[in-house]
CSV table of N, CA, C and O in Angstrom, one decimal:
chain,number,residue,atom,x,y,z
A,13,UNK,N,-15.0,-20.9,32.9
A,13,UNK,CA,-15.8,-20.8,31.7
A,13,UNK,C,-15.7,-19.4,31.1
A,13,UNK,O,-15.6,-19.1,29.9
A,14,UNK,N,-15.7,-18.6,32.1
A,14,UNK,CA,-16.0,-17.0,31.3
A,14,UNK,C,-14.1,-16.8,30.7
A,14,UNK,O,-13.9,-16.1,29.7
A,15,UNK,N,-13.0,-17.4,31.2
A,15,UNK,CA,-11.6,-17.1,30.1
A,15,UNK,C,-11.6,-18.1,29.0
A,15,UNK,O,-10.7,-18.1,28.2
A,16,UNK,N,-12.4,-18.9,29.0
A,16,UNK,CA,-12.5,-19.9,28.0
A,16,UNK,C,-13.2,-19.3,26.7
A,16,UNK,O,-13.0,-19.3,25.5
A,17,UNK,N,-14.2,-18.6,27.7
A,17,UNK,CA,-15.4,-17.5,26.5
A,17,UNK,C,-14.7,-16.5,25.4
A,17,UNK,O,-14.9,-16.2,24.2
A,18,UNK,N,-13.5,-16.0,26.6
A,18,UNK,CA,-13.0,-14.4,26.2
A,18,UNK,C,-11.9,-15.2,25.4
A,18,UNK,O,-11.6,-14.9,24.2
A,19,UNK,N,-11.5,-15.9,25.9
A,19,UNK,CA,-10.6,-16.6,24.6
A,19,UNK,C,-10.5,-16.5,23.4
A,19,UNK,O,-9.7,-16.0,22.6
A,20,UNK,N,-12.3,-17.5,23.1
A,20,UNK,CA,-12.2,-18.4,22.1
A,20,UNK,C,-12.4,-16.6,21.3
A,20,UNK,O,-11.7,-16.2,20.4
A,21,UNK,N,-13.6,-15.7,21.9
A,21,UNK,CA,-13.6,-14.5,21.5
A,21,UNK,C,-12.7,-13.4,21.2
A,21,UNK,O,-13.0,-12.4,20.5
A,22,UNK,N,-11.6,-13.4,21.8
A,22,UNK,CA,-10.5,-12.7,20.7
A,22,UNK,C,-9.9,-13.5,19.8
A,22,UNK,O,-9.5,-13.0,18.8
A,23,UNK,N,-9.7,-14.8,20.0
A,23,UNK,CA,-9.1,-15.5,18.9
A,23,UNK,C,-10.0,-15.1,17.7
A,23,UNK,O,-9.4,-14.8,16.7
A,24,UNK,N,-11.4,-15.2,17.7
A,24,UNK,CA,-11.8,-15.0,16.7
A,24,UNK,C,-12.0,-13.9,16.0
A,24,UNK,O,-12.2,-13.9,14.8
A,25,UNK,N,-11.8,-12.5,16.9
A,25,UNK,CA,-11.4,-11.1,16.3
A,25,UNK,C,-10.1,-10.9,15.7
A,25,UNK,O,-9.9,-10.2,14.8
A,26,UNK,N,-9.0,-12.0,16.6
A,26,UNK,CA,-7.9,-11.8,16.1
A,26,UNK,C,-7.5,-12.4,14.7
A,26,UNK,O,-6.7,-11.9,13.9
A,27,UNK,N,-7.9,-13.3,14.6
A,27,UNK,CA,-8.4,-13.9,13.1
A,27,UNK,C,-8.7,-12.9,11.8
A,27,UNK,O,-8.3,-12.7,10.6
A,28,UNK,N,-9.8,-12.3,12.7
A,28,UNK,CA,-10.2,-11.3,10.8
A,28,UNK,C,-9.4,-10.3,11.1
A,28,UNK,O,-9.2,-9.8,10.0
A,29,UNK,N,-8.8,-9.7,11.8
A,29,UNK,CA,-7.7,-8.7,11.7
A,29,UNK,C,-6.6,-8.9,10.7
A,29,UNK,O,-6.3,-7.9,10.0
A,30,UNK,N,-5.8,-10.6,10.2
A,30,UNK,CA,-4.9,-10.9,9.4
A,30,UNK,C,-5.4,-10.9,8.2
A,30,UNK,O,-4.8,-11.4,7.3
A,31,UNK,N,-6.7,-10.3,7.9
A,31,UNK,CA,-6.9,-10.5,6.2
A,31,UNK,C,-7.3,-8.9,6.1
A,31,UNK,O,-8.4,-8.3,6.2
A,32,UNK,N,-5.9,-8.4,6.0
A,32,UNK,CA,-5.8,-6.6,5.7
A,32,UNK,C,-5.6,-7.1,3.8
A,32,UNK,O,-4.8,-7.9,3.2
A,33,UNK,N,-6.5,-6.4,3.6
A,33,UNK,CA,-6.3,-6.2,1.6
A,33,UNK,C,-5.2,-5.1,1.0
A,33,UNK,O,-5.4,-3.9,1.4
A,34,UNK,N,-4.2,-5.3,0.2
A,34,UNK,CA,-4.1,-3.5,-0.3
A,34,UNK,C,-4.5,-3.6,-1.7
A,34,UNK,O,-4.4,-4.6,-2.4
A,35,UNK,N,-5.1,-2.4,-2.1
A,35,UNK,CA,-6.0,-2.2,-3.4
A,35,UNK,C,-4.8,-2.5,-4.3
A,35,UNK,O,-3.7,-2.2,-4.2
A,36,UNK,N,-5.4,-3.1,-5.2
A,36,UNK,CA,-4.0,-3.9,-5.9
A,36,UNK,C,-5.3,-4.2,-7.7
A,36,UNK,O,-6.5,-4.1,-7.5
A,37,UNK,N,-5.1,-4.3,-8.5
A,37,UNK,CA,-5.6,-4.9,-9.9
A,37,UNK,C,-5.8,-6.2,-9.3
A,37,UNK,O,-6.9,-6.4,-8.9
A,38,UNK,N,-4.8,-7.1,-9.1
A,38,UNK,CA,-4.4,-8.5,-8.8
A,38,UNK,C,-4.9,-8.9,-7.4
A,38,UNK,O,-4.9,-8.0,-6.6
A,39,UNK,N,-5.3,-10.1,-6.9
A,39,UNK,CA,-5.6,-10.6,-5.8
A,39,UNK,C,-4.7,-12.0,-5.6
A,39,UNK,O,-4.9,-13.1,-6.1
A,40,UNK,N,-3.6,-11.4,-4.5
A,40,UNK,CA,-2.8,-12.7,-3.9
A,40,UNK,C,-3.1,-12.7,-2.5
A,40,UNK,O,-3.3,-11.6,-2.1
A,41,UNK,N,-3.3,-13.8,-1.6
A,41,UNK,CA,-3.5,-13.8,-0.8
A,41,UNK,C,-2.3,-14.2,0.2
A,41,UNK,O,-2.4,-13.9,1.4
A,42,UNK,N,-1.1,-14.8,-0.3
A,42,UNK,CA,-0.6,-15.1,0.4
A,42,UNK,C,0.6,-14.3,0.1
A,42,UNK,O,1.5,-14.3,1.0
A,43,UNK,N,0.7,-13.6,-1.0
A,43,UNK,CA,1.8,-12.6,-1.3
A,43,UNK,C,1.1,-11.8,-2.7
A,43,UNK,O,0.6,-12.5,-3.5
A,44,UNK,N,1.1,-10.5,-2.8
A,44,UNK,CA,1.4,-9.8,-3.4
A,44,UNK,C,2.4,-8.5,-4.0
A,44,UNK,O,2.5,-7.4,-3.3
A,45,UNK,N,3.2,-8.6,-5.1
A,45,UNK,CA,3.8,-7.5,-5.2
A,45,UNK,C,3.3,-7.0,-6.9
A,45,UNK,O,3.5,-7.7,-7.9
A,46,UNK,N,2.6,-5.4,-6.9
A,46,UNK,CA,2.0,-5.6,-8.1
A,46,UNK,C,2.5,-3.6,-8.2
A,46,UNK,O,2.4,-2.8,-7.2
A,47,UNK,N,3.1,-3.2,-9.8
A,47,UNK,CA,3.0,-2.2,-9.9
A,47,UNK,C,2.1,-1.9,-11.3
A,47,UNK,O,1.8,-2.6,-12.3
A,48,UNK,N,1.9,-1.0,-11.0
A,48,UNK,CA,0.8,-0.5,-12.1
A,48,UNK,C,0.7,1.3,-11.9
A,48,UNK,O,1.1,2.1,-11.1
A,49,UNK,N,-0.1,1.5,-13.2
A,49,UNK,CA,0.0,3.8,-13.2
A,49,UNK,C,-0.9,3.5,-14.4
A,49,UNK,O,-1.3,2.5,-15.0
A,50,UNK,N,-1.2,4.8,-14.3
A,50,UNK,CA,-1.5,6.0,-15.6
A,50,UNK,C,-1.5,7.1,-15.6
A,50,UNK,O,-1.9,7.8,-14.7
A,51,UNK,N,-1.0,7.5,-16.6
A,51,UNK,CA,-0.6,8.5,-17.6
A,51,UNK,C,-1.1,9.8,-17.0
A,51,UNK,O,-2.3,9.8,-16.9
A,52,UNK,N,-0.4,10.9,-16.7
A,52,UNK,CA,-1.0,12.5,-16.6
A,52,UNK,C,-1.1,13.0,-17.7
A,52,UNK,O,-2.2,13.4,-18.2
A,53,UNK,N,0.3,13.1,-18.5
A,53,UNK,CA,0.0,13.7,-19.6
A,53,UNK,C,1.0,13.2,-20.6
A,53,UNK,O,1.7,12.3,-20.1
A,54,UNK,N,1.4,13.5,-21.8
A,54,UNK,CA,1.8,12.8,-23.1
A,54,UNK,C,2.8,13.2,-22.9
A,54,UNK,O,3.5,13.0,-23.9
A,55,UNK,N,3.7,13.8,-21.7
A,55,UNK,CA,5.5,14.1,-22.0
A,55,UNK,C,5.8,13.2,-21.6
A,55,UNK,O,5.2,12.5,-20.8
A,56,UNK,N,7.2,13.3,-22.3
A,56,UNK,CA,8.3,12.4,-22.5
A,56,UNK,C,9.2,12.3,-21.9
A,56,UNK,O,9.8,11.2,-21.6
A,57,UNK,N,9.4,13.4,-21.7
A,57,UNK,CA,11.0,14.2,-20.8
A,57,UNK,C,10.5,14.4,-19.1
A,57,UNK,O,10.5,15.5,-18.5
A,58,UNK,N,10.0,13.0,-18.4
A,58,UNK,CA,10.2,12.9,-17.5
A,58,UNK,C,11.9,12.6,-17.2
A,58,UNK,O,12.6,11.9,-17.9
A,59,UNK,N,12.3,13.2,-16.1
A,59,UNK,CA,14.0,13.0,-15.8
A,59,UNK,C,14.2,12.8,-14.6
A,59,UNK,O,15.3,12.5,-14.1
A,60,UNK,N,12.5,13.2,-13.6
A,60,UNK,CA,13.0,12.9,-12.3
A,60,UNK,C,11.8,12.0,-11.5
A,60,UNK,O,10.7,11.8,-12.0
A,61,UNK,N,12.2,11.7,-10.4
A,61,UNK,CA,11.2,10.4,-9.9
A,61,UNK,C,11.2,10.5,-8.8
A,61,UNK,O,12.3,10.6,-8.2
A,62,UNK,N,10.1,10.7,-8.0
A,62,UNK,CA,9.5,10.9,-6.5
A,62,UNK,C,8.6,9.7,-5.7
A,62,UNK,O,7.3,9.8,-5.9
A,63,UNK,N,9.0,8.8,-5.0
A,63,UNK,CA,8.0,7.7,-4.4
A,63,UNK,C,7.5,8.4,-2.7
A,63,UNK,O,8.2,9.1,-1.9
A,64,UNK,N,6.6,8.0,-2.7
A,64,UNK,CA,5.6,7.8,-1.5
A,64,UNK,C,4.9,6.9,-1.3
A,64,UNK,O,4.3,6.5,-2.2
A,65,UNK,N,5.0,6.2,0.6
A,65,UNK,CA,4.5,5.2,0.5
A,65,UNK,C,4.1,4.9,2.1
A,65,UNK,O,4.9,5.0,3.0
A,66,UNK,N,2.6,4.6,2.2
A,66,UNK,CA,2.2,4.2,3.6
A,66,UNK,C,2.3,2.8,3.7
A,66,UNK,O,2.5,2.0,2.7
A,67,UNK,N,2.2,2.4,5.3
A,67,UNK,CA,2.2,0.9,5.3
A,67,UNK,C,1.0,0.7,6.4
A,67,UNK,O,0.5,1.7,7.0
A,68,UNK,N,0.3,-0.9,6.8
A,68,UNK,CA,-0.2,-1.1,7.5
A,68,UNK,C,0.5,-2.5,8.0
A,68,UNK,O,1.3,-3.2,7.4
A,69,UNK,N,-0.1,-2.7,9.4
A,69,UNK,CA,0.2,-3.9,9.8
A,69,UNK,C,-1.0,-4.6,10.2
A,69,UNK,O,-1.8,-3.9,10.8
A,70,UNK,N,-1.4,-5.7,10.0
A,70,UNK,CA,-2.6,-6.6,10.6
A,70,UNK,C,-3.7,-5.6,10.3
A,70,UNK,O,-4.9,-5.9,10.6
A,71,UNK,N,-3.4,-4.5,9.6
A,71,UNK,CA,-4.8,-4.1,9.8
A,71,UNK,C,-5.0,-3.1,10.5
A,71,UNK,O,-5.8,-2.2,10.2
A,72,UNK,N,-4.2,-3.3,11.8
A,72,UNK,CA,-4.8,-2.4,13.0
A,72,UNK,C,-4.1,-1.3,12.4
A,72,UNK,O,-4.9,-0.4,12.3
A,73,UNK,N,-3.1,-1.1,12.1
A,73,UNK,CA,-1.9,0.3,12.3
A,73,UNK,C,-1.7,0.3,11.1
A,73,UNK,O,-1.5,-0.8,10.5
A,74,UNK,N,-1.9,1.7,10.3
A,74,UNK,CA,-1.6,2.4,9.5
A,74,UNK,C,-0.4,3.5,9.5
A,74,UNK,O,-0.5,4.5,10.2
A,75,UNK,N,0.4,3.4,8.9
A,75,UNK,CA,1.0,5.1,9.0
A,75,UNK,C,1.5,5.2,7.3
A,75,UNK,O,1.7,4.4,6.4
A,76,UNK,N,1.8,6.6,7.3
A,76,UNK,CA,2.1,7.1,6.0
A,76,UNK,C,2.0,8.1,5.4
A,76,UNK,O,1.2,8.8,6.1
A,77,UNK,N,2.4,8.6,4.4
A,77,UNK,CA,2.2,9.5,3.3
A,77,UNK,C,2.1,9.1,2.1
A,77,UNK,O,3.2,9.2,1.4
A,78,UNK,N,1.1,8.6,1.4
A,78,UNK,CA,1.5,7.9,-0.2
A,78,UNK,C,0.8,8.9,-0.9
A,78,UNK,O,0.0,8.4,-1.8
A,79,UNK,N,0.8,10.5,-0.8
A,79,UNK,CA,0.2,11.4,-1.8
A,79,UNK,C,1.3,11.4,-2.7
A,79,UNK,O,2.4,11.0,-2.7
A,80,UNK,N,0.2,12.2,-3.9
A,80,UNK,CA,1.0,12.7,-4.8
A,80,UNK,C,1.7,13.7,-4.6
A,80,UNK,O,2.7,13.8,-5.2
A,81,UNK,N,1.4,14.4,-3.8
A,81,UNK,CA,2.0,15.7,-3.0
A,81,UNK,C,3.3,15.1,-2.6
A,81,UNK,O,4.3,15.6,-3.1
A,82,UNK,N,3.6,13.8,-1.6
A,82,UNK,CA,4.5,13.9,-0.8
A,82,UNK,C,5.3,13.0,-2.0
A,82,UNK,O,6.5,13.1,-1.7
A,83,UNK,N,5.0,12.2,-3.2
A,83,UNK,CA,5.9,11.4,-3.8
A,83,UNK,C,6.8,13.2,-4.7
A,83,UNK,O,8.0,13.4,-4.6
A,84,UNK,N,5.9,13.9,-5.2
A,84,UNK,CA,6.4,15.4,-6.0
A,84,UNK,C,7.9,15.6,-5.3
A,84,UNK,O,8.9,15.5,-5.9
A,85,UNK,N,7.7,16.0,-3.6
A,85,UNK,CA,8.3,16.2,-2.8
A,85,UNK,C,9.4,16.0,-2.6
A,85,UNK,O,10.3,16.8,-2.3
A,86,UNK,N,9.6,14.4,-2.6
A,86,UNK,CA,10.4,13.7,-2.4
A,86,UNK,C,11.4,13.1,-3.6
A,86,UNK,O,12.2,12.2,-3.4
A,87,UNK,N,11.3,13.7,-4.6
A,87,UNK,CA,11.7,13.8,-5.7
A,87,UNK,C,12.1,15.2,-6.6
A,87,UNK,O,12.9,15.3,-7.6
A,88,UNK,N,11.2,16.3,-5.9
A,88,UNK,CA,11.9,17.5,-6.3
A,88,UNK,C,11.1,18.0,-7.6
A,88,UNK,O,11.6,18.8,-8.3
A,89,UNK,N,10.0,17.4,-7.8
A,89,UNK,CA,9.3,17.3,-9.2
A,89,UNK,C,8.5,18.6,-8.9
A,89,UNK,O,8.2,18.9,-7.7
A,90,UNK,N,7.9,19.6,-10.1
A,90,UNK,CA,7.2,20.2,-10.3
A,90,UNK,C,6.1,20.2,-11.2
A,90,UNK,O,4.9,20.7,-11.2
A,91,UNK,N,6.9,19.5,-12.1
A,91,UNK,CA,5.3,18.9,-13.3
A,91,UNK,C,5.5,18.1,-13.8
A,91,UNK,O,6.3,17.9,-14.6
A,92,UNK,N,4.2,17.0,-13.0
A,92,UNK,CA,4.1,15.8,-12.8
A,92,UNK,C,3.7,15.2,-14.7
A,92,UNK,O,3.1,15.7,-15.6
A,93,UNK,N,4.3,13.9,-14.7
A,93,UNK,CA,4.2,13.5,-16.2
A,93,UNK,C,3.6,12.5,-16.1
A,93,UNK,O,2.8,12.2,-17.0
A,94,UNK,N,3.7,11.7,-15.0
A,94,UNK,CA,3.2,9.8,-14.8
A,94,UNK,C,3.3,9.6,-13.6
A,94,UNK,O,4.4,9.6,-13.0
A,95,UNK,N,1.6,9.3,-12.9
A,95,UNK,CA,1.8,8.7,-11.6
A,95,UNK,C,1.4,7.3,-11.9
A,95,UNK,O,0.6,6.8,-12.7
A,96,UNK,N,2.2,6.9,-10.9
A,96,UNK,CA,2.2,4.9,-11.2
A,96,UNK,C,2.4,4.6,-9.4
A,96,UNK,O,3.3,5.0,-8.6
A,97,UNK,N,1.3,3.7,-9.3
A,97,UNK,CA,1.3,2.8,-8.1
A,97,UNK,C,2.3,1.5,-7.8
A,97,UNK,O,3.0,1.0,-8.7
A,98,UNK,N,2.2,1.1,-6.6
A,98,UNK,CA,2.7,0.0,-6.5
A,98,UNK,C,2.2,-0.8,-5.0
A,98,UNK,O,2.2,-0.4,-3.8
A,99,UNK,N,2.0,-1.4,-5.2
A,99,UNK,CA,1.1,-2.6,-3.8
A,99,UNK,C,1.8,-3.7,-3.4
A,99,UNK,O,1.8,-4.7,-4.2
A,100,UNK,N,2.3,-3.8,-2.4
A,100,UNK,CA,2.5,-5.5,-1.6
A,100,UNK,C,1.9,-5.6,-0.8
A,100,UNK,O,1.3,-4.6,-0.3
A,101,UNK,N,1.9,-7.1,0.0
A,101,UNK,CA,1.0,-7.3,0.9
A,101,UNK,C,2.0,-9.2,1.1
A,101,UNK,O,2.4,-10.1,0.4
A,102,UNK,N,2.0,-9.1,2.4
A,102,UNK,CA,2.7,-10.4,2.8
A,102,UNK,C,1.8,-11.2,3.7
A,102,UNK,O,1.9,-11.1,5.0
A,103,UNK,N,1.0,-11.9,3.2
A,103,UNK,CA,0.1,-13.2,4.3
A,103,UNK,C,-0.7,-12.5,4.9
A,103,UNK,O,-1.0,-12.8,6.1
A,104,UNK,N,-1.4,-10.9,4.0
A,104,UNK,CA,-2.4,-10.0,5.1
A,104,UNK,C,-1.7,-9.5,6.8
A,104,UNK,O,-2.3,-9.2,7.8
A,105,UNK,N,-0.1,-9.8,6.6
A,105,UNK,CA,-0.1,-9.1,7.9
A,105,UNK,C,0.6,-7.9,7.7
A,105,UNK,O,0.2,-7.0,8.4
A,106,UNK,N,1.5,-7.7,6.8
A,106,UNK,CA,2.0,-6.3,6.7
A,106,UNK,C,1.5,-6.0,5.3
A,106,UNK,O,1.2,-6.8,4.4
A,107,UNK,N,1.5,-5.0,5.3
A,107,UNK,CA,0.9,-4.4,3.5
A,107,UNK,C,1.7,-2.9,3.2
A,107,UNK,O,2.4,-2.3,4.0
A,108,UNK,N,1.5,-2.6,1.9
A,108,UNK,CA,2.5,-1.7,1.8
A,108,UNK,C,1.5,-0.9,0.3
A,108,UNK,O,1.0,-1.6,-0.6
A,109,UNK,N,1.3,0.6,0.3
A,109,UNK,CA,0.9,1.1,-0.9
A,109,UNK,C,1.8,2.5,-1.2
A,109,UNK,O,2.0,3.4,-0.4
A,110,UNK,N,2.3,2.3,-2.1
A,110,UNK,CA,3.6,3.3,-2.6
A,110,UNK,C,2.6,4.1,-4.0
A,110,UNK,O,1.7,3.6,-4.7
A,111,UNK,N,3.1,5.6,-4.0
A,111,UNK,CA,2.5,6.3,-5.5
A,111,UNK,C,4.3,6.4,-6.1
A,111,UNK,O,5.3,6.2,-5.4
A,112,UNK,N,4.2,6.8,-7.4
A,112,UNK,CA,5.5,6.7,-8.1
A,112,UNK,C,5.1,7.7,-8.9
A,112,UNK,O,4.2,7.5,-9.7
A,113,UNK,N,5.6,8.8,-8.7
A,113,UNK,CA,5.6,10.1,-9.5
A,113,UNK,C,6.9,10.0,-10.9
A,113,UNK,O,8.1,9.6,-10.7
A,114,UNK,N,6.4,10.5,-12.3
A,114,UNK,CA,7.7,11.1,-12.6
A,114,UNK,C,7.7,12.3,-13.4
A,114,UNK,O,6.9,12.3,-14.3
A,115,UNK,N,8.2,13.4,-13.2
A,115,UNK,CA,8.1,14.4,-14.1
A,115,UNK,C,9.5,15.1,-13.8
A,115,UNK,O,10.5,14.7,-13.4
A,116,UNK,N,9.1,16.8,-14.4
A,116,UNK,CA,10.6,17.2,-14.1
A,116,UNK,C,10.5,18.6,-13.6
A,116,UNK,O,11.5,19.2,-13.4
């Protein structure tokens, strides 16, 4: 009786573990892929492009860098013109949040 207990009780922890959200405009549950930004400032002559991006799994495990710092970085940018997001998420078990820098 007591592994029947512990069972049914992680099955049911392990349950809400698979509904990880990523902050998204849009709500899919069973797939999302959504990009979206706004504006820093009114230039034009963006020429270069820097992404950063963390991921999670189930929820439990996180890793990453999705600053603006590290998308700059990874792109070589010094003055930033347009940061723009982007979010997936596959059946709440893996998720993904990326920043999209562009400037020059």
């Amino acid at each position: 009786m007591r592994k029947f207990t512990l069972g049914v009780i992680s099955l049911g922890l392990f349950s809400l573990t698979a509904c990880q959200p990523v902050a998204s405009p849009l709500l899919g549950i069973i797939y999302n892929e959504t990009k979206y930004g706004d504006t820093a400032t009114t230039a034009t002559n963006a020429t270069k492009e820097g992404k950063a991006c963390a991921q999670t799994i189930l929820g439990l495990v996180a890793t990453g860098d999705a600053s603006i710092a590290a998308a700059k970085a990874n792109g070589g940018i010094t003055e930033v013109s347009y940061v723009d997001h982007s979010a997936k998420s596959v059946v709440g078990i893996i998720g993904e949040w990326c920043t999209i820098v562009k400037g020059k």
